[in-house]
Every structure is written in structure tokens, then in C-alpha cells.
Amino acid sequence: MSSDRRDSSRLRCHLPLRYSRGGSKISGGYALDISESGARIVLEDAASSPAQITLELEGRVTLLAHTVWAERLPDGKRLVGVRFEGMHFGQRLTVTSYLSELLTRAA
């Protein structure tokens, strides 16, 4: 398993997500943990590791993410560490608010 490479604090979770690799095909997966700077996610349709993907978390937050590392899982899925990129101020506020809401839900 890959070591902790993120500067921001991680929130453990099991959040459904949808993603696309630049095309129109939307695939599913879930986040295992998330922070203000990135996430550790499982991609269900993972024939290869995408360099860049668009993530949609619970239909509420959409982010551009760059793959930092990836591992193939025994079941054919792919475990991927991503870093969020190109976030403008409004997106940063949305992510911070979303993470606060997740913490409240977990309590």
C-alpha cells in the first residue's frame, strides 16, 4: 500500500463518486479518504490509470484531479491517489465546506 503523501489532513470515508477520463463515458467508484488537496479513490472501470480525471463526489462537488500513483487491485479495480488541480477560490470554499459537512455527518 502506498504511504501517506498528502500534506492536508485526510478524512476517512466511503463516498460514492462518478468520474470521466476526458471523454463522455461516465464510470463509478468511491473515495476511501479525502482532503482539501486530494483523495484516495477506487475506480471500478480501470483498464488503465488515467493521468487526469474529472471527479464528481455525491453529485455535489466536481473537481479536476491528476493521478499521482495507482495500484491494480485483485478484483480488477484500481486504487488511485489523486491530487486536485486548477481549483479556483470558489471551488476551494466548496471543498472546505463539503469536508466540514462530512465531518459533521461522521460525528
CSV table of N, CA, C and O in Angstrom, one decimal:
chain,number,residue,atom,x,y,z
A,1,MET,N,0.9,-1.2,0.0
A,1,MET,CA,0.0,0.0,0.0
A,1,MET,C,0.9,1.2,0.0
A,1,MET,O,1.9,1.3,0.6
A,2,SER,N,0.5,2.2,-0.7
A,2,SER,CA,1.3,3.5,-0.8
A,2,SER,C,1.3,4.2,0.5
A,2,SER,O,0.3,4.2,1.2
A,3,SER,N,2.4,4.9,0.8
A,3,SER,CA,2.5,5.7,2.0
A,3,SER,C,1.7,7.0,1.9
A,3,SER,O,1.3,7.4,0.8
A,4,ASP,N,1.6,7.7,3.1
A,4,ASP,CA,0.9,8.9,3.1
A,4,ASP,C,1.7,10.0,2.4
A,4,ASP,O,2.8,10.4,2.9
A,5,ARG,N,1.2,10.5,1.3
A,5,ARG,CA,2.0,11.5,0.6
A,5,ARG,C,1.3,12.9,0.5
A,5,ARG,O,1.8,13.8,-0.1
A,6,ARG,N,0.2,13.0,1.2
A,6,ARG,CA,-0.6,14.3,1.1
A,6,ARG,C,-0.3,15.2,2.3
A,6,ARG,O,-0.1,14.7,3.4
A,7,ASP,N,-0.2,16.5,2.1
A,7,ASP,CA,0.1,17.5,3.1
A,7,ASP,C,-1.1,17.7,4.0
A,7,ASP,O,-1.0,18.0,5.1
A,8,SER,N,-2.3,17.7,3.4
A,8,SER,CA,-3.5,18.0,4.1
A,8,SER,C,-4.0,16.8,4.9
A,8,SER,O,-3.8,15.7,4.6
A,9,SER,N,-4.8,17.1,6.0
A,9,SER,CA,-5.4,16.0,6.8
A,9,SER,C,-6.4,15.3,6.0
A,9,SER,O,-7.2,15.9,5.3
A,10,ARG,N,-6.4,14.0,6.2
A,10,ARG,CA,-7.3,13.1,5.5
A,10,ARG,C,-8.5,12.8,6.3
A,10,ARG,O,-8.4,12.6,7.5
A,11,LEU,N,-9.7,12.7,5.6
A,11,LEU,CA,-10.9,12.3,6.3
A,11,LEU,C,-11.3,10.9,5.7
A,11,LEU,O,-11.5,10.8,4.5
A,12,ARG,N,-11.3,9.9,6.5
A,12,ARG,CA,-11.7,8.6,6.1
A,12,ARG,C,-13.1,8.6,5.7
A,12,ARG,O,-13.9,9.2,6.5
A,13,CYS,N,-13.5,7.9,4.7
A,13,CYS,CA,-14.9,7.9,4.2
A,13,CYS,C,-15.1,6.7,3.3
A,13,CYS,O,-14.2,6.0,3.0
A,14,HIS,N,-16.3,6.6,2.8
A,14,HIS,CA,-16.7,5.7,1.7
A,14,HIS,C,-17.8,6.5,0.9
A,14,HIS,O,-19.0,6.3,1.1
A,15,LEU,N,-17.3,7.4,0.1
A,15,LEU,CA,-18.2,8.3,-0.7
A,15,LEU,C,-18.3,7.8,-2.1
A,15,LEU,O,-17.3,7.6,-2.8
A,16,PRO,N,-19.5,7.6,-2.6
A,16,PRO,CA,-19.7,7.3,-4.0
A,16,PRO,C,-19.2,8.4,-4.9
A,16,PRO,O,-19.4,9.6,-4.5
A,17,LEU,N,-18.7,8.1,-6.0
A,17,LEU,CA,-18.2,9.1,-7.0
A,17,LEU,C,-18.5,8.6,-8.4
A,17,LEU,O,-18.7,7.4,-8.6
A,18,ARG,N,-18.5,9.5,-9.3
A,18,ARG,CA,-18.5,9.3,-10.7
A,18,ARG,C,-17.3,10.0,-11.3
A,18,ARG,O,-16.9,11.0,-10.8
A,19,TYR,N,-16.8,9.4,-12.4
A,19,TYR,CA,-15.6,10.0,-13.0
A,19,TYR,C,-15.6,9.8,-14.5
A,19,TYR,O,-16.3,8.9,-15.0
A,20,SER,N,-14.9,10.7,-15.2
A,20,SER,CA,-14.7,10.6,-16.6
A,20,SER,C,-13.2,10.9,-16.9
A,20,SER,O,-12.6,11.6,-16.1
A,21,ARG,N,-12.8,10.3,-18.0
A,21,ARG,CA,-11.4,10.4,-18.4
A,21,ARG,C,-11.2,11.4,-19.5
A,21,ARG,O,-10.3,11.2,-20.3
A,22,GLY,N,-12.0,12.4,-19.6
A,22,GLY,CA,-11.9,13.3,-20.7
A,22,GLY,C,-12.9,13.1,-21.8
A,22,GLY,O,-13.2,13.9,-22.6
A,23,GLY,N,-13.4,11.9,-21.9
A,23,GLY,CA,-14.5,11.6,-22.8
A,23,GLY,C,-15.8,11.7,-22.2
A,23,GLY,O,-16.0,12.2,-21.1
A,24,SER,N,-16.8,11.2,-22.9
A,24,SER,CA,-18.2,11.3,-22.4
A,24,SER,C,-18.6,10.1,-21.5
A,24,SER,O,-19.6,10.1,-20.9
A,25,LYS,N,-17.8,9.0,-21.5
A,25,LYS,CA,-18.1,7.9,-20.7
A,25,LYS,C,-18.0,8.2,-19.2
A,25,LYS,O,-16.9,8.7,-18.8
A,26,ILE,N,-19.0,7.9,-18.5
A,26,ILE,CA,-19.0,8.2,-17.0
A,26,ILE,C,-19.0,6.8,-16.3
A,26,ILE,O,-19.7,5.9,-16.7
A,27,SER,N,-18.0,6.6,-15.4
A,27,SER,CA,-17.8,5.4,-14.7
A,27,SER,C,-18.0,5.7,-13.2
A,27,SER,O,-18.0,6.8,-12.7
A,28,GLY,N,-18.1,4.6,-12.4
A,28,GLY,CA,-18.4,4.8,-11.0
A,28,GLY,C,-17.2,4.3,-10.2
A,28,GLY,O,-16.2,3.8,-10.7
A,29,GLY,N,-17.2,4.6,-8.9
A,29,GLY,CA,-16.2,4.3,-8.0
A,29,GLY,C,-16.6,4.9,-6.6
A,29,GLY,O,-17.7,5.2,-6.3
A,30,TYR,N,-15.6,4.9,-5.7
A,30,TYR,CA,-15.8,5.5,-4.4
A,30,TYR,C,-14.5,6.0,-3.8
A,30,TYR,O,-13.4,5.6,-4.2
A,31,ALA,N,-14.6,7.0,-3.0
A,31,ALA,CA,-13.4,7.6,-2.3
A,31,ALA,C,-13.2,6.9,-0.9
A,31,ALA,O,-14.2,6.6,-0.2
A,32,LEU,N,-12.0,6.5,-0.6
A,32,LEU,CA,-11.7,5.9,0.7
A,32,LEU,C,-11.3,7.0,1.7
A,32,LEU,O,-11.5,6.8,2.9
A,33,ASP,N,-10.7,8.0,1.2
A,33,ASP,CA,-10.4,9.2,2.1
A,33,ASP,C,-10.2,10.4,1.2
A,33,ASP,O,-10.0,10.3,0.0
A,34,ILE,N,-10.4,11.5,1.8
A,34,ILE,CA,-10.3,12.8,1.0
A,34,ILE,C,-9.8,13.9,1.9
A,34,ILE,O,-9.9,13.9,3.1
A,35,SER,N,-9.1,14.8,1.3
A,35,SER,CA,-8.6,16.0,2.0
A,35,SER,C,-8.8,17.2,1.0
A,35,SER,O,-9.4,17.1,0.0
A,36,GLU,N,-8.4,18.4,1.5
A,36,GLU,CA,-8.5,19.6,0.6
A,36,GLU,C,-7.6,19.5,-0.6
A,36,GLU,O,-7.9,20.3,-1.5
A,37,SER,N,-6.6,18.7,-0.6
A,37,SER,CA,-5.7,18.6,-1.7
A,37,SER,C,-5.8,17.4,-2.6
A,37,SER,O,-5.3,17.4,-3.7
A,38,GLY,N,-6.5,16.4,-2.2
A,38,GLY,CA,-6.6,15.2,-3.0
A,38,GLY,C,-7.4,14.1,-2.3
A,38,GLY,O,-8.1,14.3,-1.3
A,39,ALA,N,-7.3,12.9,-2.9
A,39,ALA,CA,-8.1,11.8,-2.4
A,39,ALA,C,-7.5,10.4,-2.8
A,39,ALA,O,-6.7,10.4,-3.7
A,40,ARG,N,-7.9,9.4,-2.1
A,40,ARG,CA,-7.5,8.0,-2.4
A,40,ARG,C,-8.8,7.4,-2.8
A,40,ARG,O,-9.8,7.3,-2.1
A,41,ILE,N,-8.9,7.0,-4.1
A,41,ILE,CA,-10.2,6.5,-4.7
A,41,ILE,C,-10.0,5.1,-5.3
A,41,ILE,O,-8.9,4.7,-5.6
A,42,VAL,N,-11.1,4.4,-5.5
A,42,VAL,CA,-11.2,3.2,-6.1
A,42,VAL,C,-12.0,3.4,-7.4
A,42,VAL,O,-13.2,3.8,-7.4
A,43,LEU,N,-11.4,3.1,-8.6
A,43,LEU,CA,-12.1,3.2,-9.8
A,43,LEU,C,-12.5,1.8,-10.3
A,43,LEU,O,-11.7,0.9,-10.3
A,44,GLU,N,-13.8,1.7,-10.5
A,44,GLU,CA,-14.4,0.4,-10.9
A,44,GLU,C,-14.1,-0.1,-12.3
A,44,GLU,O,-14.0,-1.3,-12.5
A,45,ASP,N,-14.0,0.9,-13.2
A,45,ASP,CA,-13.7,0.5,-14.6
A,45,ASP,C,-12.3,1.0,-14.8
A,45,ASP,O,-12.1,2.2,-15.3
A,46,ALA,N,-11.3,0.2,-14.5
A,46,ALA,CA,-9.9,0.7,-14.5
A,46,ALA,C,-9.0,-0.2,-15.4
A,46,ALA,O,-8.1,-0.8,-14.9
A,47,ALA,N,-9.2,-0.2,-16.7
A,47,ALA,CA,-8.3,-0.9,-17.6
A,47,ALA,C,-6.9,-0.3,-17.5
A,47,ALA,O,-5.9,-1.1,-17.7
A,48,SER,N,-6.8,1.0,-17.3
A,48,SER,CA,-5.5,1.6,-17.2
A,48,SER,C,-5.7,2.8,-16.3
A,48,SER,O,-6.8,3.2,-15.9
A,49,SER,N,-4.6,3.4,-15.8
A,49,SER,CA,-4.6,4.5,-14.9
A,49,SER,C,-4.7,5.8,-15.7
A,49,SER,O,-3.8,6.1,-16.5
A,50,PRO,N,-5.8,6.5,-15.6
A,50,PRO,CA,-5.9,7.8,-16.3
A,50,PRO,C,-5.0,8.8,-15.7
A,50,PRO,O,-4.8,8.9,-14.5
A,51,ALA,N,-4.3,9.6,-16.5
A,51,ALA,CA,-3.4,10.7,-16.0
A,51,ALA,C,-4.2,11.8,-15.4
A,51,ALA,O,-3.8,12.4,-14.4
A,52,GLN,N,-5.4,12.1,-15.9
A,52,GLN,CA,-6.2,13.1,-15.4
A,52,GLN,C,-7.7,12.7,-15.5
A,52,GLN,O,-8.1,12.2,-16.5
A,53,ILE,N,-8.4,13.0,-14.5
A,53,ILE,CA,-9.9,12.6,-14.5
A,53,ILE,C,-10.7,13.8,-13.9
A,53,ILE,O,-10.2,14.6,-13.1
A,54,THR,N,-11.9,13.8,-14.2
A,54,THR,CA,-12.9,14.7,-13.6
A,54,THR,C,-13.7,13.8,-12.6
A,54,THR,O,-14.3,12.8,-13.0
A,55,LEU,N,-13.7,14.2,-11.3
A,55,LEU,CA,-14.4,13.5,-10.3
A,55,LEU,C,-15.7,14.3,-9.9
A,55,LEU,O,-15.7,15.5,-9.8
A,56,GLU,N,-16.8,13.6,-9.6
A,56,GLU,CA,-18.0,14.2,-9.1
A,56,GLU,C,-18.3,13.4,-7.8
A,56,GLU,O,-18.5,12.2,-7.9
A,57,LEU,N,-18.2,14.1,-6.7
A,57,LEU,CA,-18.5,13.4,-5.4
A,57,LEU,C,-19.9,13.6,-4.9
A,57,LEU,O,-20.3,14.8,-4.8
A,58,GLU,N,-20.6,12.6,-4.8
A,58,GLU,CA,-22.0,12.6,-4.3
A,58,GLU,C,-22.9,13.5,-5.1
A,58,GLU,O,-23.9,14.0,-4.6
A,59,GLY,N,-22.5,13.8,-6.3
A,59,GLY,CA,-23.3,14.7,-7.2
A,59,GLY,C,-23.3,16.2,-6.7
A,59,GLY,O,-24.1,17.0,-7.2
A,60,ARG,N,-22.3,16.5,-5.8
A,60,ARG,CA,-22.3,17.8,-5.3
A,60,ARG,C,-21.1,18.6,-5.5
A,60,ARG,O,-21.1,19.8,-5.6
A,61,VAL,N,-19.9,17.9,-5.7
A,61,VAL,CA,-18.7,18.6,-5.9
A,61,VAL,C,-18.0,18.0,-7.1
A,61,VAL,O,-17.9,16.8,-7.2
A,62,THR,N,-17.6,18.8,-8.1
A,62,THR,CA,-16.9,18.3,-9.3
A,62,THR,C,-15.5,19.0,-9.3
A,62,THR,O,-15.4,20.2,-9.2
A,63,LEU,N,-14.5,18.1,-9.5
A,63,LEU,CA,-13.1,18.5,-9.4
A,63,LEU,C,-12.3,17.9,-10.5
A,63,LEU,O,-12.5,16.7,-10.8
A,64,LEU,N,-11.3,18.6,-11.0
A,64,LEU,CA,-10.3,18.0,-11.9
A,64,LEU,C,-9.2,17.4,-11.0
A,64,LEU,O,-8.8,18.0,-10.0
A,65,ALA,N,-8.8,16.2,-11.3
A,65,ALA,CA,-7.8,15.5,-10.5
A,65,ALA,C,-6.7,14.9,-11.4
A,65,ALA,O,-7.0,14.4,-12.5
A,66,HIS,N,-5.5,14.9,-10.9
A,66,HIS,CA,-4.3,14.4,-11.6
A,66,HIS,C,-3.9,13.1,-10.8
A,66,HIS,O,-3.7,13.2,-9.6
A,67,THR,N,-3.7,12.0,-11.5
A,67,THR,CA,-3.2,10.8,-10.8
A,67,THR,C,-1.8,10.9,-10.4
A,67,THR,O,-0.9,11.3,-11.2
A,68,VAL,N,-1.5,10.6,-9.1
A,68,VAL,CA,-0.2,10.7,-8.5
A,68,VAL,C,0.4,9.3,-8.5
A,68,VAL,O,1.6,9.1,-8.7
A,69,TRP,N,-0.4,8.3,-8.1
A,69,TRP,CA,0.0,6.9,-8.1
A,69,TRP,C,-1.2,6.0,-8.3
A,69,TRP,O,-2.3,6.4,-8.1
A,70,ALA,N,-1.0,4.8,-8.7
A,70,ALA,CA,-2.1,3.8,-8.9
A,70,ALA,C,-1.6,2.4,-8.7
A,70,ALA,O,-0.4,2.1,-8.9
A,71,GLU,N,-2.5,1.5,-8.2
A,71,GLU,CA,-2.2,0.1,-7.9
A,71,GLU,C,-3.4,-0.7,-8.4
A,71,GLU,O,-4.6,-0.3,-8.2
A,72,ARG,N,-3.2,-1.8,-9.2
A,72,ARG,CA,-4.3,-2.6,-9.6
A,72,ARG,C,-4.7,-3.5,-8.4
A,72,ARG,O,-3.8,-4.0,-7.7
A,73,LEU,N,-6.0,-3.6,-8.2
A,73,LEU,CA,-6.5,-4.5,-7.1
A,73,LEU,C,-6.8,-5.9,-7.6
A,73,LEU,O,-7.1,-6.0,-8.8
A,74,PRO,N,-6.8,-6.9,-6.8
A,74,PRO,CA,-7.1,-8.2,-7.3
A,74,PRO,C,-8.4,-8.4,-8.0
A,74,PRO,O,-8.5,-9.3,-8.8
A,75,ASP,N,-9.4,-7.6,-7.7
A,75,ASP,CA,-10.7,-7.7,-8.3
A,75,ASP,C,-10.9,-7.0,-9.6
A,75,ASP,O,-11.9,-6.9,-10.2
A,76,GLY,N,-9.7,-6.4,-10.1
A,76,GLY,CA,-9.7,-5.8,-11.4
A,76,GLY,C,-10.0,-4.3,-11.3
A,76,GLY,O,-9.9,-3.5,-12.3
A,77,LYS,N,-10.3,-3.8,-10.1
A,77,LYS,CA,-10.5,-2.4,-9.9
A,77,LYS,C,-9.1,-1.7,-9.7
A,77,LYS,O,-8.1,-2.4,-9.7
A,78,ARG,N,-9.1,-0.4,-9.6
A,78,ARG,CA,-7.8,0.3,-9.5
A,78,ARG,C,-7.8,1.2,-8.3
A,78,ARG,O,-8.8,2.1,-8.2
A,79,LEU,N,-6.9,1.1,-7.4
A,79,LEU,CA,-6.7,2.1,-6.3
A,79,LEU,C,-5.8,3.2,-6.8
A,79,LEU,O,-4.8,3.0,-7.3
A,80,VAL,N,-6.3,4.5,-6.7
A,80,VAL,CA,-5.6,5.6,-7.3
A,80,VAL,C,-5.5,6.7,-6.3
A,80,VAL,O,-6.5,7.1,-5.6
A,81,GLY,N,-4.3,7.3,-6.2
A,81,GLY,CA,-4.2,8.5,-5.4
A,81,GLY,C,-4.2,9.7,-6.3
A,81,GLY,O,-3.5,9.7,-7.4
A,82,VAL,N,-5.0,10.7,-6.1
A,82,VAL,CA,-5.2,11.9,-6.9
A,82,VAL,C,-4.9,13.1,-6.2
A,82,VAL,O,-5.1,13.2,-5.0
A,83,ARG,N,-4.4,14.1,-6.9
A,83,ARG,CA,-4.3,15.5,-6.4
A,83,ARG,C,-5.2,16.4,-7.2
A,83,ARG,O,-5.3,16.3,-8.4
A,84,PHE,N,-6.0,17.2,-6.4
A,84,PHE,CA,-6.9,18.1,-7.1
A,84,PHE,C,-6.1,19.2,-7.7
A,84,PHE,O,-5.2,19.7,-7.2
A,85,GLU,N,-6.6,19.7,-8.9
A,85,GLU,CA,-5.8,20.7,-9.7
A,85,GLU,C,-6.7,21.8,-10.2
A,85,GLU,O,-7.9,21.5,-10.4
A,86,GLY,N,-6.2,22.9,-10.4
A,86,GLY,CA,-6.9,24.0,-11.0
A,86,GLY,C,-8.1,24.6,-10.3
A,86,GLY,O,-9.0,25.1,-10.9
A,87,MET,N,-8.1,24.4,-9.0
A,87,MET,CA,-9.3,24.9,-8.2
A,87,MET,C,-9.2,26.4,-8.1
A,87,MET,O,-8.2,26.9,-7.6
A,88,HIS,N,-10.3,27.1,-8.4
A,88,HIS,CA,-10.4,28.5,-8.2
A,88,HIS,C,-10.9,28.7,-6.8
A,88,HIS,O,-11.3,27.7,-6.1
A,89,PHE,N,-10.9,29.9,-6.3
A,89,PHE,CA,-11.3,30.3,-5.0
A,89,PHE,C,-12.7,29.7,-4.6
A,89,PHE,O,-12.8,29.1,-3.5
A,90,GLY,N,-13.7,29.8,-5.4
A,90,GLY,CA,-15.0,29.3,-5.1
A,90,GLY,C,-15.0,27.8,-4.9
A,90,GLY,O,-15.7,27.3,-4.1
A,91,GLN,N,-14.2,27.1,-5.8
A,91,GLN,CA,-14.1,25.6,-5.6
A,91,GLN,C,-13.4,25.2,-4.3
A,91,GLN,O,-13.8,24.3,-3.6
A,92,ARG,N,-12.4,26.0,-3.9
A,92,ARG,CA,-11.7,25.7,-2.6
A,92,ARG,C,-12.7,25.9,-1.5
A,92,ARG,O,-12.7,25.1,-0.6
A,93,LEU,N,-13.5,26.9,-1.5
A,93,LEU,CA,-14.5,27.1,-0.5
A,93,LEU,C,-15.5,26.0,-0.5
A,93,LEU,O,-15.9,25.5,0.6
A,94,THR,N,-16.0,25.5,-1.6
A,94,THR,CA,-16.9,24.4,-1.7
A,94,THR,C,-16.3,23.2,-1.2
A,94,THR,O,-17.0,22.5,-0.4
A,95,VAL,N,-15.1,22.9,-1.5
A,95,VAL,CA,-14.4,21.7,-0.9
A,95,VAL,C,-14.3,21.8,0.6
A,95,VAL,O,-14.6,20.8,1.3
A,96,THR,N,-13.9,22.9,1.1
A,96,THR,CA,-13.8,23.1,2.5
A,96,THR,C,-15.1,22.9,3.2
A,96,THR,O,-15.2,22.2,4.2
A,97,SER,N,-16.1,23.5,2.7
A,97,SER,CA,-17.5,23.4,3.2
A,97,SER,C,-18.0,21.9,3.2
A,97,SER,O,-18.5,21.4,4.1
A,98,TYR,N,-17.7,21.2,2.1
A,98,TYR,CA,-18.1,19.8,1.9
A,98,TYR,C,-17.4,18.9,2.9
A,98,TYR,O,-18.0,18.1,3.5
A,99,LEU,N,-16.1,19.2,3.1
A,99,LEU,CA,-15.4,18.4,4.1
A,99,LEU,C,-15.9,18.6,5.5
A,99,LEU,O,-16.0,17.7,6.3
A,100,SER,N,-16.3,19.9,5.8
A,100,SER,CA,-16.9,20.2,7.1
A,100,SER,C,-18.2,19.4,7.3
A,100,SER,O,-18.5,18.9,8.4
A,101,GLU,N,-19.0,19.4,6.3
A,101,GLU,CA,-20.2,18.6,6.3
A,101,GLU,C,-20.0,17.1,6.5
A,101,GLU,O,-20.7,16.5,7.3
A,102,LEU,N,-19.0,16.6,5.9
A,102,LEU,CA,-18.6,15.2,6.0
A,102,LEU,C,-18.2,14.9,7.5
A,102,LEU,O,-18.6,13.8,8.0
A,103,LEU,N,-17.5,15.8,8.1
A,103,LEU,CA,-17.1,15.6,9.5
A,103,LEU,C,-18.3,15.6,10.4
A,103,LEU,O,-18.4,14.8,11.3
A,104,THR,N,-19.2,16.5,10.1
A,104,THR,CA,-20.4,16.6,10.9
A,104,THR,C,-21.2,15.3,10.8
A,104,THR,O,-21.8,14.8,11.8
A,105,ARG,N,-21.4,14.8,9.5
A,105,ARG,CA,-22.1,13.5,9.3
A,105,ARG,C,-21.4,12.4,10.0
A,105,ARG,O,-22.1,11.5,10.5
A,106,ALA,N,-20.1,12.4,10.1
A,106,ALA,CA,-19.4,11.3,10.7
A,106,ALA,C,-19.5,11.3,12.3
A,106,ALA,O,-19.3,10.3,12.9
A,107,ALA,N,-19.8,12.5,12.8
A,107,ALA,CA,-19.8,12.6,14.3
A,107,ALA,C,-21.0,12.0,14.9
A,107,ALA,O,-22.0,11.6,14.3
